[in-house]
PDB file of C-alpha atoms in Angstrom:
ATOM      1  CA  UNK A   6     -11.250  17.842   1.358  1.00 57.00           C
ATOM      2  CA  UNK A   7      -9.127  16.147   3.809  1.00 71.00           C
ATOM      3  CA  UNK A   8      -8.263  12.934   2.723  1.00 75.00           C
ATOM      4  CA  UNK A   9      -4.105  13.361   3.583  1.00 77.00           C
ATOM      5  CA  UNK A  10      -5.191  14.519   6.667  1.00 80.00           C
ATOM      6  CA  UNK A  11      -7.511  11.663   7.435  1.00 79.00           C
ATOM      7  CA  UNK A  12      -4.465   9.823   6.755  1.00 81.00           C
ATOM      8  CA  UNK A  13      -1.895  11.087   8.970  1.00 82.00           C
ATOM      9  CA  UNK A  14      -4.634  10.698  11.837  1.00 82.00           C
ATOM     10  CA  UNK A  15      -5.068   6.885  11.105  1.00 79.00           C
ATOM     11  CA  UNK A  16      -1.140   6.641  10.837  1.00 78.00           C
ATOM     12  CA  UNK A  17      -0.525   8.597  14.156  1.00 78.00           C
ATOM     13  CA  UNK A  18       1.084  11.081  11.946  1.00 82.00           C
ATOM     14  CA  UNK A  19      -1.119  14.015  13.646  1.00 87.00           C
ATOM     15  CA  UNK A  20      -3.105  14.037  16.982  1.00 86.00           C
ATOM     16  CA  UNK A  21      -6.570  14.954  16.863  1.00 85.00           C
ATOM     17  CA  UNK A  22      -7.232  18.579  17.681  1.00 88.00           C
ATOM     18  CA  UNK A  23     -10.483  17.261  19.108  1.00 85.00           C
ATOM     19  CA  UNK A  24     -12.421  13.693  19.111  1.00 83.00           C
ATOM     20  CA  UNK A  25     -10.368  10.269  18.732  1.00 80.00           C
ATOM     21  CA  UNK A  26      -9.475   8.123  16.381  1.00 77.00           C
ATOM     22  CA  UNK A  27     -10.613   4.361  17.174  1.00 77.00           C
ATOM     23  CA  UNK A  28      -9.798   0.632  15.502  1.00 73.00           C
ATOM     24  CA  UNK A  29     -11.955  -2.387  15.939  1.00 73.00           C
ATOM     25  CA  UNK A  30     -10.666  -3.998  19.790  1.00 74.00           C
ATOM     26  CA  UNK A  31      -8.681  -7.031  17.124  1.00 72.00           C
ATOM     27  CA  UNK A  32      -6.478  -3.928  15.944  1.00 69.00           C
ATOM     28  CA  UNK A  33      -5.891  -1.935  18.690  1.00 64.00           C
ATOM     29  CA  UNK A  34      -2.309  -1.011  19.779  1.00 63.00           C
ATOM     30  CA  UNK A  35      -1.101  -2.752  16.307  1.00 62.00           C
ATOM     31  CA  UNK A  36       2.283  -1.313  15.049  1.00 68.00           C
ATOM     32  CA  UNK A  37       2.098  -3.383  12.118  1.00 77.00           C
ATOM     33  CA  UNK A  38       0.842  -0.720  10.033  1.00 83.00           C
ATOM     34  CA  UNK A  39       1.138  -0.814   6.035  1.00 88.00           C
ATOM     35  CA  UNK A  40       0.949   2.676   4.349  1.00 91.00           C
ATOM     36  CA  UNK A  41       1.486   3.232   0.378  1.00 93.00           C
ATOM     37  CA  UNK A  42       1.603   6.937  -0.452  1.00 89.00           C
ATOM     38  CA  UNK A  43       0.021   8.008  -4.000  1.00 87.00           C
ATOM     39  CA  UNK A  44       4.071   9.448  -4.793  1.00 89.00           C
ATOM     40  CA  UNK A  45       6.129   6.254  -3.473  1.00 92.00           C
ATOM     41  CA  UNK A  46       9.501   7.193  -2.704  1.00 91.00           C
ATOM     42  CA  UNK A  47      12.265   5.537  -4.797  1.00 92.00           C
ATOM     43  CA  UNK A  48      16.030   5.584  -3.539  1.00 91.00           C
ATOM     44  CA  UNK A  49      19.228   5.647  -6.396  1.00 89.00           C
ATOM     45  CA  UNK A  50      19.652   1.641  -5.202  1.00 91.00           C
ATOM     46  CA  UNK A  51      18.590  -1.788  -6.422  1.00 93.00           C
ATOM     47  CA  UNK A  52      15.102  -3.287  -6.006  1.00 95.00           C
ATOM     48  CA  UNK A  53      15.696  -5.310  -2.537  1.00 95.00           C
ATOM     49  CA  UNK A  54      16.974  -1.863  -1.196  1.00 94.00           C
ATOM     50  CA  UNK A  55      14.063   0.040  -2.329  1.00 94.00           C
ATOM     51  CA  UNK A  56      12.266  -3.078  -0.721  1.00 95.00           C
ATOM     52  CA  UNK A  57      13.414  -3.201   2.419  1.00 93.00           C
ATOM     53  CA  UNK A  58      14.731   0.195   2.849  1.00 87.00           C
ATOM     54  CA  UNK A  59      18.134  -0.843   4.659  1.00 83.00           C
ATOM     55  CA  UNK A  60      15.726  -3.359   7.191  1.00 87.00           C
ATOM     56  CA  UNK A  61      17.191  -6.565   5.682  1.00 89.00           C
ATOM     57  CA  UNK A  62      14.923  -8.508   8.248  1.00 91.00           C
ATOM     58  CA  UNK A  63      12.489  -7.556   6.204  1.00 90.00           C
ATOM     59  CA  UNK A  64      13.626  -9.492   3.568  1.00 91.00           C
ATOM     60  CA  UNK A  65      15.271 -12.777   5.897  1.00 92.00           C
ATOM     61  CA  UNK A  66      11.881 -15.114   4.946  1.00 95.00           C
ATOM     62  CA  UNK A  67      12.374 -15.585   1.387  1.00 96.00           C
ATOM     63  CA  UNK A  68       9.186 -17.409   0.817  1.00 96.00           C
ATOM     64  CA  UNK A  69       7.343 -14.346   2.015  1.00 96.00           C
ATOM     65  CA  UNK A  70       9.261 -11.815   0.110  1.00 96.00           C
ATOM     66  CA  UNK A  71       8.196 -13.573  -3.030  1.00 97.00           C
ATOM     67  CA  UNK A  72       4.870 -13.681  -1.763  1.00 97.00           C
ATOM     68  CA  UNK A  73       4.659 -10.069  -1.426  1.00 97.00           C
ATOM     69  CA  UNK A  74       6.257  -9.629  -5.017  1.00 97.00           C
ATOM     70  CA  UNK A  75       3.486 -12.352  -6.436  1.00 97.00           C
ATOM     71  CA  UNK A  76       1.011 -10.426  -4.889  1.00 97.00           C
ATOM     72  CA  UNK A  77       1.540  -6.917  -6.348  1.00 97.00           C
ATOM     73  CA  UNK A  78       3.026  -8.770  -9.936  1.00 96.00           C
ATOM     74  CA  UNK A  79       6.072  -7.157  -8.934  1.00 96.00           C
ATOM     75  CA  UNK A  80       7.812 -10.457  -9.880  1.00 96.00           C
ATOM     76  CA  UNK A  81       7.611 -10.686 -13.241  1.00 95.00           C
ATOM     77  CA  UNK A  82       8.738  -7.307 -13.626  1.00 95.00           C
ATOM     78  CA  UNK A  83      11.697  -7.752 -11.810  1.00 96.00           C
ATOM     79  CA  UNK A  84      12.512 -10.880 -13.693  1.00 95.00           C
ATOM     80  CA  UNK A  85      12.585  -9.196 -16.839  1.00 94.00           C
ATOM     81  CA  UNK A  86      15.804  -7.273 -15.542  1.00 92.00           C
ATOM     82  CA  UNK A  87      18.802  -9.685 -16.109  1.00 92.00           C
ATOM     83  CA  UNK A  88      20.351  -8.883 -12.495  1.00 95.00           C
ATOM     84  CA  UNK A  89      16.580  -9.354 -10.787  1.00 94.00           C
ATOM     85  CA  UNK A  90      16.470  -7.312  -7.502  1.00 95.00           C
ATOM     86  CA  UNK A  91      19.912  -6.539  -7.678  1.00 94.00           C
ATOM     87  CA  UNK A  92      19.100  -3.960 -10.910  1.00 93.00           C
ATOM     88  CA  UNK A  93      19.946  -0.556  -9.621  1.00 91.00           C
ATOM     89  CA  UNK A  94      16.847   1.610 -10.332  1.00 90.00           C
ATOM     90  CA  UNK A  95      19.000   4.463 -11.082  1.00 79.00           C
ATOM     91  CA  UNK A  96      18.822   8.265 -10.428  1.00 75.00           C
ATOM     92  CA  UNK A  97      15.373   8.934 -10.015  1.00 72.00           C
ATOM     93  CA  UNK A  98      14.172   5.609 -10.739  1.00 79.00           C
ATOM     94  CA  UNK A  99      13.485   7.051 -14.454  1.00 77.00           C
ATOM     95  CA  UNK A 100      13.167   3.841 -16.368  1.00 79.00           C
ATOM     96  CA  UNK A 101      10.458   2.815 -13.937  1.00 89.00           C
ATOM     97  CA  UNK A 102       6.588   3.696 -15.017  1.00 91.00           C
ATOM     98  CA  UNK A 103       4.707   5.552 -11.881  1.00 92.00           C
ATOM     99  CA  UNK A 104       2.962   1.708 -11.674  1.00 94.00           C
ATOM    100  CA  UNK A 105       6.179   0.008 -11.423  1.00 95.00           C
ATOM    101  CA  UNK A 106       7.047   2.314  -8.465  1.00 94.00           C
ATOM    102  CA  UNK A 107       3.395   2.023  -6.870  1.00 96.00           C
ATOM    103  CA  UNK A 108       3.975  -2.184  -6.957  1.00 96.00           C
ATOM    104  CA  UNK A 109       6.977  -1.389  -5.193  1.00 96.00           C
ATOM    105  CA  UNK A 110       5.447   0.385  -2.302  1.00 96.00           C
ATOM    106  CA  UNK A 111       2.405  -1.384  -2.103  1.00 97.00           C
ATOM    107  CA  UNK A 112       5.529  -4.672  -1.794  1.00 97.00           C
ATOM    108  CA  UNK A 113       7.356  -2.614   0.752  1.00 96.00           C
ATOM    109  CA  UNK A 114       4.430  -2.163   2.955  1.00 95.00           C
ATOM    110  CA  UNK A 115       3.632  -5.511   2.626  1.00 96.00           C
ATOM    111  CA  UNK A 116       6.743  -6.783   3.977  1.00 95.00           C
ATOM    112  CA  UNK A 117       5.406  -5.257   7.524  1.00 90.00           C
ATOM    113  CA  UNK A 118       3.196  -8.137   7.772  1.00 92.00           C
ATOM    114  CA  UNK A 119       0.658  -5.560   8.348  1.00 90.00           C
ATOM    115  CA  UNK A 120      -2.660  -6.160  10.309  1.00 88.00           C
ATOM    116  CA  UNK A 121      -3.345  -2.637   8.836  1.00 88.00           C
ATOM    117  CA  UNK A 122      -2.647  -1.441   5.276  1.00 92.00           C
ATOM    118  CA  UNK A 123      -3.660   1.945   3.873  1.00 92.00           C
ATOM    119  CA  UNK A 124      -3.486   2.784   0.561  1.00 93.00           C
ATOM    120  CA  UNK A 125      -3.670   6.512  -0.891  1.00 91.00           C
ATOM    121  CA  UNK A 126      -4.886   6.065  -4.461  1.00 90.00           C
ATOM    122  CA  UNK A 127      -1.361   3.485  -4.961  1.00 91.00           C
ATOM    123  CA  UNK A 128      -2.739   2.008  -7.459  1.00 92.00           C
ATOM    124  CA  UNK A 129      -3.893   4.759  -9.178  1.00 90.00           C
ATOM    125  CA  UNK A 130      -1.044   4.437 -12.037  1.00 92.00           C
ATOM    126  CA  UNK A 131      -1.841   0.749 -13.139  1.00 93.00           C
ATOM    127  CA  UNK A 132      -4.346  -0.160 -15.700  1.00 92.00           C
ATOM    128  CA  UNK A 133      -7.588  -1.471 -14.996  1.00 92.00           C
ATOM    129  CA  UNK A 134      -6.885  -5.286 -15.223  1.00 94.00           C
ATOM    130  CA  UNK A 135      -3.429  -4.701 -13.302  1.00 94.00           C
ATOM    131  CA  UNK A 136      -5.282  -2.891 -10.715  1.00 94.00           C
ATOM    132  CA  UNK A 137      -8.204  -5.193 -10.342  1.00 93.00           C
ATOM    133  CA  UNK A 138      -5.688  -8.049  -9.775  1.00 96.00           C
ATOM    134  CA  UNK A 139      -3.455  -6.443  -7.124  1.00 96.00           C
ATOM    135  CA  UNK A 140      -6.543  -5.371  -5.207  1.00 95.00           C
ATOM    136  CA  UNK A 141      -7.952  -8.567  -5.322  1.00 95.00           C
ATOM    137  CA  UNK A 142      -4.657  -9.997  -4.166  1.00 96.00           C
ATOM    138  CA  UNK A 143      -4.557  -7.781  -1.083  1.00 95.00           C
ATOM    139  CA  UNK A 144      -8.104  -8.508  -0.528  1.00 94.00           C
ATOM    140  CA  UNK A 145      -7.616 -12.542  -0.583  1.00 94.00           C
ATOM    141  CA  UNK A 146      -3.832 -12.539   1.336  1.00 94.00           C
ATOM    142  CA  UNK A 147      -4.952  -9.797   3.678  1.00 91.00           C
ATOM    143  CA  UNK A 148      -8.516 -10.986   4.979  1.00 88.00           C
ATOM    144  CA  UNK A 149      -7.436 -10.329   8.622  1.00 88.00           C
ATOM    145  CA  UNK A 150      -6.187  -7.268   7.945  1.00 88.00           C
ATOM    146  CA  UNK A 151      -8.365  -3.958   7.913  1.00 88.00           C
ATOM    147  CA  UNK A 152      -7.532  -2.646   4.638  1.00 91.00           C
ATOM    148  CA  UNK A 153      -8.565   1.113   4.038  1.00 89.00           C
ATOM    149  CA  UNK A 154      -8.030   2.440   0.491  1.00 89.00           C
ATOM    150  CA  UNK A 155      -8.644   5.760  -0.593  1.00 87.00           C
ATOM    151  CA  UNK A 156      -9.476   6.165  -3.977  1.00 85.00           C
ATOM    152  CA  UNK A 157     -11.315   7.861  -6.455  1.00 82.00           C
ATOM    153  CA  UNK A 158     -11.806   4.381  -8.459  1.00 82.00           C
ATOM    154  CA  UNK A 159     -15.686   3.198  -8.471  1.00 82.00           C
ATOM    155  CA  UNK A 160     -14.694  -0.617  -8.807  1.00 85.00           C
ATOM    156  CA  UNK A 161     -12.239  -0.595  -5.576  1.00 86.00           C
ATOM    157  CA  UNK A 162     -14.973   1.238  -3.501  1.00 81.00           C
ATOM    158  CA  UNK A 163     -17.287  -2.105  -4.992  1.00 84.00           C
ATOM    159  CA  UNK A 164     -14.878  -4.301  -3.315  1.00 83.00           C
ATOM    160  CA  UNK A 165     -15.354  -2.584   0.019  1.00 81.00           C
ATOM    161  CA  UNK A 166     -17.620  -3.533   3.115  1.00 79.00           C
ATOM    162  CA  UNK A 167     -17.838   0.052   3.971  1.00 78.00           C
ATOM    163  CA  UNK A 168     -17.185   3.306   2.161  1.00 77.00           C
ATOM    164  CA  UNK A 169     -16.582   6.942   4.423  1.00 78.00           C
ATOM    165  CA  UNK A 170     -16.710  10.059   1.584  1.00 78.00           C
ATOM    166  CA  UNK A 171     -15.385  13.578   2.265  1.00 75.00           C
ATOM    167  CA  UNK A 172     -17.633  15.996   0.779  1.00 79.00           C
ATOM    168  CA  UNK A 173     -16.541  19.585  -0.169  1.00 78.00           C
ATOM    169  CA  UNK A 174     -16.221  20.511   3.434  1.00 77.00           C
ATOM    170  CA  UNK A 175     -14.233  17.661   4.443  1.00 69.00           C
ATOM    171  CA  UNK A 176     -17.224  16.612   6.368  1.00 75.00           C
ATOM    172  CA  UNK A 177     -17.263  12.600   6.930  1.00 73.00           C
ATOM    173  CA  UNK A 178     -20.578  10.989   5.419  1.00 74.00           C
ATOM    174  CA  UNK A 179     -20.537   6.959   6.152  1.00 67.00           C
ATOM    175  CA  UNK A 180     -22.414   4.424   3.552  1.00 61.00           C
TER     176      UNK A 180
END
């Protein structure tokens, strides 16, 4: 109904065929812009390269990287691996679950710093307490950030101040 689309518009992705796109004034012109796809993208390298996707500024502030992997609970998965984020994920990341690979982009974007972070149902493949907590994470960490989720999940759209549906059409109704 035109969620992706939506999407790409906030991102700068596509240009409007007609109307505008517009952020509160504190957000305008921000290039610090967070987005976690529903399919996150997984390279044949170790954690911290899947992390920082060859941007090893990204990953200079220790303190914040672990942040970012507290945040998402990324860090206790990764110390379960005996060479930490060194482990090479391996061809096709295969002996990573689809939540494993969602913490990772929902990290990735994180390590922006962004003052905007969208989220495309990427946290769609985590259980219901795992989900709950890294939500509530981003909510806490993030408070000045604008945080847009799209999702399907009743309990996230609680969390929200506002809530914009698509209906059938694609047509935009605000609550």
């Amino acid at each position: 109904c035109g969620k992706t689309t939506f999407v790409d518009l906030l991102t700068g992705l596509l240009s409007p065929s007609k109307g505008y796109i517009s952020f509160p004034k504190k957000f305008l012109n921000n290039k610090n812009i967070g987005y976690v796809p529903q399919e996150v993208p997984i390279i044949n390298g170790s954690f911290i390269e899947n992390l920082c996707f060859g941007d090893k500024k990204l990953i200079e502030d220790k303190n914040y990287l672990s942040k970012c992997l507290e945040i998402t609970g990324l860090k206790k998965i990764i110390n379960t691996y005996p060479l930490g984020l060194n482990t090479i994920l391996g061809e096709r990341s295969i002996n990573l679950s689809g939540g494993q690979k969602q913490r990772i982009g929902i990290a990735r974007a994180l390590l922006f710093r962004p003052k905007i972070l969208i989220l495309d149902e990427s946290t769609n493949a985590l259980d219901e307490e795992s989900q709950t907590q890294v939500i509530d994470n981003l909510i806490s960490e993030f408070s000045d950030s604008l945080i847009i989720f799209i999702t399907h999940n009743k309990s996230i759209k609680k969390k929200c101040m506002h809530n914009i549906q698509f209906n059938k059409n694609g047509e935009i109704i605000y609550k």
